[in-house]
Amino acid sequence: MTVAPEYSTDSGADELWEGVQPQPARRLLVAGLGLFAAQGFHGTTTRDIAARAGMSPAALYVHYRTKEDLLFRISRIAHEAALTAIPPESPGSDPAGQLQAAVAAFTAWHARHHTAARVAQYELTALEPAHFRAVAAVRLAIERTFRKMIERGVAAGEFEVSDTPATALAILSLAIDLARWYQPGSRHTPDELGDLYAGLALRMVRSGR
Amino acid sequence: MTVAPEYSTDSGADELWEGVQPQPARRLLVAGLGLFAAQGFHGTTTRDIAARAGMSPAALYVHYRTKEDLLFRISRIAHEAALTAIPPESPGSDPAGQLQAAVAAFTAWHARHHTAARVAQYELTALEPAHFRAVAAVRLAIERTFRKMIERGVAAGEFEVSDTPATALAILSLAIDLARWYQPGSRHTPDELGDLYAGLALRMVRSGR
């Protein structure tokens, strides 16, 4: 829970941004990400971003309409990647195994990409309405994925929960809150946290207690 | 999980700040809180805070040395109140009942004071080193309180966990993540969320599965 007084980012090498082309657009996006994570969207100017990317302020506008447009690209890519990180549910499989795999992957993703997750999660209110709606649709898809897995386990008699939507949100909180406290050098690796939290999530839903 | 595109605060009436005296100091603190929550510490100037409090920029410096000093007061008060919200552990009591009461109170506190929690949790890196250490001490006390409750239940054979510190952090995440998504008008009241999460936390630690 004790966080170092400086927020460190190491996301320059993050494979999340590989699809952002051309290369100067990616450099600007990674510069913006680091600044938004450290000092917030409202505390960062386009001039700061251009300077950190080693480019002129005008160059930013070649690739991004506004600072908000750059934030939107970060947020959409991060949300879509978090959704994609959840392994697809195969119809014949065991609900507990499915939920365990999903929580493990979703948790590890948030530890590994904690800087992207931080900006994607904490700067939602800075998005323009149309951009917010696009991101909210991905958020809803994530929430529904977990809700359905719980419903499937309940239907099979393996799970027993008093409130499926609230339990899904609680499981998401375990993973998403890593954006707040996880740092490289934390006591556990992303995969270890994934395994730990998958075990805790299963305990939260399993019947027969 | 879907958050409205504007961050709303209603903490002007929050009883948390009743001890902040004299009254202009409190008004400035509440103004700073709302702005930090909506646009971040780095995105807010002392001029913004004074204007929102209906005071002159110079008046702020009568009560706060710097903008960071105002943040520190918010953060310290919020952290100490969150710690104080946890009911004291009575030696003869049942570990499950104790943990349940603690999680319920700590969760409800974070929903009720979601704006204060948001600023206290998300702006830690903006604190000066000495201020950070003061707040970190309270954070550690909170973490230890939960860890000890789990250890007590394990020693009594009531709980069975694979990793006590990680489980304590996960339980804290359930509550603290409300600072990210809780809004007045959410589907559950703070007390309902407290009861729900207390039940989930107990499932996370109970033995005999």
Coordinates of C-alpha atoms in Angstrom, one line a residue, chain B residues 83-200:
Chain B
L83 CA -8.4 4.4 9.9
T84 CA -10.6 5.7 12.7
A85 CA -13.7 4.3 10.8
I86 CA -12.5 0.8 11.4
P87 CA -14.1 -0.5 14.7
P88 CA -11.5 -1.4 17.3
E89 CA -10.7 -5.1 17.7
S90 CA -11.9 -6.5 21.1
P91 CA -9.6 -9.3 22.3
G92 CA -12.3 -11.8 23.2
S93 CA -14.3 -11.5 20.0
D94 CA -14.7 -13.8 17.0
P95 CA -12.2 -13.1 14.1
A96 CA -14.8 -13.5 11.4
G97 CA -17.1 -11.0 13.1
Q98 CA -14.3 -8.5 13.6
L99 CA -13.2 -8.7 9.9
Q100 CA -16.7 -8.4 8.7
A101 CA -17.3 -5.3 10.8
A102 CA -14.0 -3.8 9.7
V103 CA -14.6 -4.4 6.0
A104 CA -18.2 -3.1 6.2
A105 CA -17.1 0.1 7.9
F106 CA -14.0 0.7 5.8
T107 CA -16.0 0.1 2.6
A108 CA -18.9 2.3 3.6
W109 CA -16.5 5.0 4.5
H110 CA -14.9 5.0 1.0
A111 CA -18.3 5.1 -0.7
R112 CA -19.5 7.9 1.5
H113 CA -16.3 10.0 1.2
H114 CA -15.5 9.0 -2.3
T115 CA -14.3 12.5 -3.3
A116 CA -11.9 12.8 -0.3
A117 CA -10.7 9.2 -0.9
R118 CA -10.1 9.9 -4.6
V119 CA -7.9 12.9 -3.8
A120 CA -6.1 11.2 -0.9
Q121 CA -5.4 8.0 -2.9
Y122 CA -4.6 9.4 -6.4
E123 CA -2.5 12.5 -5.5
L124 CA 0.0 10.8 -3.1
T125 CA 2.9 11.4 -5.5
A126 CA 2.3 15.2 -5.3
L127 CA 3.1 15.2 -1.6
E128 CA 6.5 16.5 -0.4
P129 CA 8.7 13.8 1.2
A130 CA 8.0 14.7 4.8
H131 CA 4.3 14.9 4.1
F132 CA 4.3 11.7 2.2
R133 CA 6.0 9.9 5.2
A134 CA 3.3 11.2 7.6
V135 CA 0.5 9.9 5.3
A136 CA 2.4 6.6 4.6
A137 CA 2.5 5.9 8.3
V138 CA -1.3 6.1 8.5
R139 CA -1.5 3.9 5.4
L140 CA 0.7 1.3 7.0
A141 CA -1.5 1.4 10.1
I142 CA -4.5 0.6 8.0
E143 CA -2.7 -2.2 6.2
R144 CA -1.5 -3.7 9.5
T145 CA -5.0 -3.6 11.0
F146 CA -6.4 -5.8 8.3
R147 CA -3.3 -8.0 8.2
K148 CA -3.5 -8.6 12.0
M149 CA -7.2 -9.5 11.7
I150 CA -6.4 -12.1 9.1
E151 CA -3.5 -13.5 11.1
R152 CA -5.8 -13.8 14.2
G153 CA -8.3 -15.8 12.2
V154 CA -5.6 -18.0 10.8
A155 CA -4.2 -18.6 14.2
A156 CA -7.7 -19.5 15.4
G157 CA -8.1 -22.0 12.6
E158 CA -11.1 -20.0 11.2
F159 CA -9.2 -18.5 8.2
E160 CA -7.0 -20.1 5.7
V161 CA -5.1 -17.9 3.3
S162 CA -2.1 -18.6 1.0
D163 CA -0.6 -15.1 1.4
T164 CA -1.8 -12.8 4.2
P165 CA -0.2 -9.5 3.1
A166 CA -1.5 -9.9 -0.5
T167 CA -5.0 -10.9 0.8
A168 CA -5.0 -7.8 3.0
L169 CA -4.2 -5.6 0.0
A170 CA -6.8 -7.3 -2.1
I171 CA -9.5 -6.6 0.6
L172 CA -8.3 -3.0 0.8
S173 CA -8.6 -2.7 -3.0
L174 CA -12.3 -3.7 -2.8
A175 CA -13.0 -0.6 -0.6
I176 CA -10.5 1.8 -2.0
D177 CA -11.5 1.3 -5.6
L178 CA -14.9 2.8 -4.8
A179 CA -13.0 6.1 -5.0
R180 CA -12.8 5.4 -8.7
W181 CA -16.3 4.4 -9.6
Y182 CA -18.7 5.2 -6.8
Q183 CA -21.1 8.1 -7.3
P184 CA -24.2 9.2 -5.4
G185 CA -27.0 7.5 -7.2
S186 CA -25.0 4.2 -7.7
R187 CA -27.2 1.1 -7.4
H188 CA -26.2 0.5 -3.8
T189 CA -25.9 2.8 -0.7
P190 CA -22.6 2.9 1.1
D191 CA -23.9 0.7 3.8
E192 CA -25.2 -1.9 1.4
L193 CA -21.8 -2.0 -0.3
G194 CA -20.2 -2.4 3.1
D195 CA -22.4 -5.4 3.8
L196 CA -21.8 -6.9 0.4
Y197 CA -18.0 -6.5 0.5
A198 CA -17.8 -7.7 4.1
G199 CA -19.4 -10.9 2.9
L200 CA -17.0 -11.2 -0.1

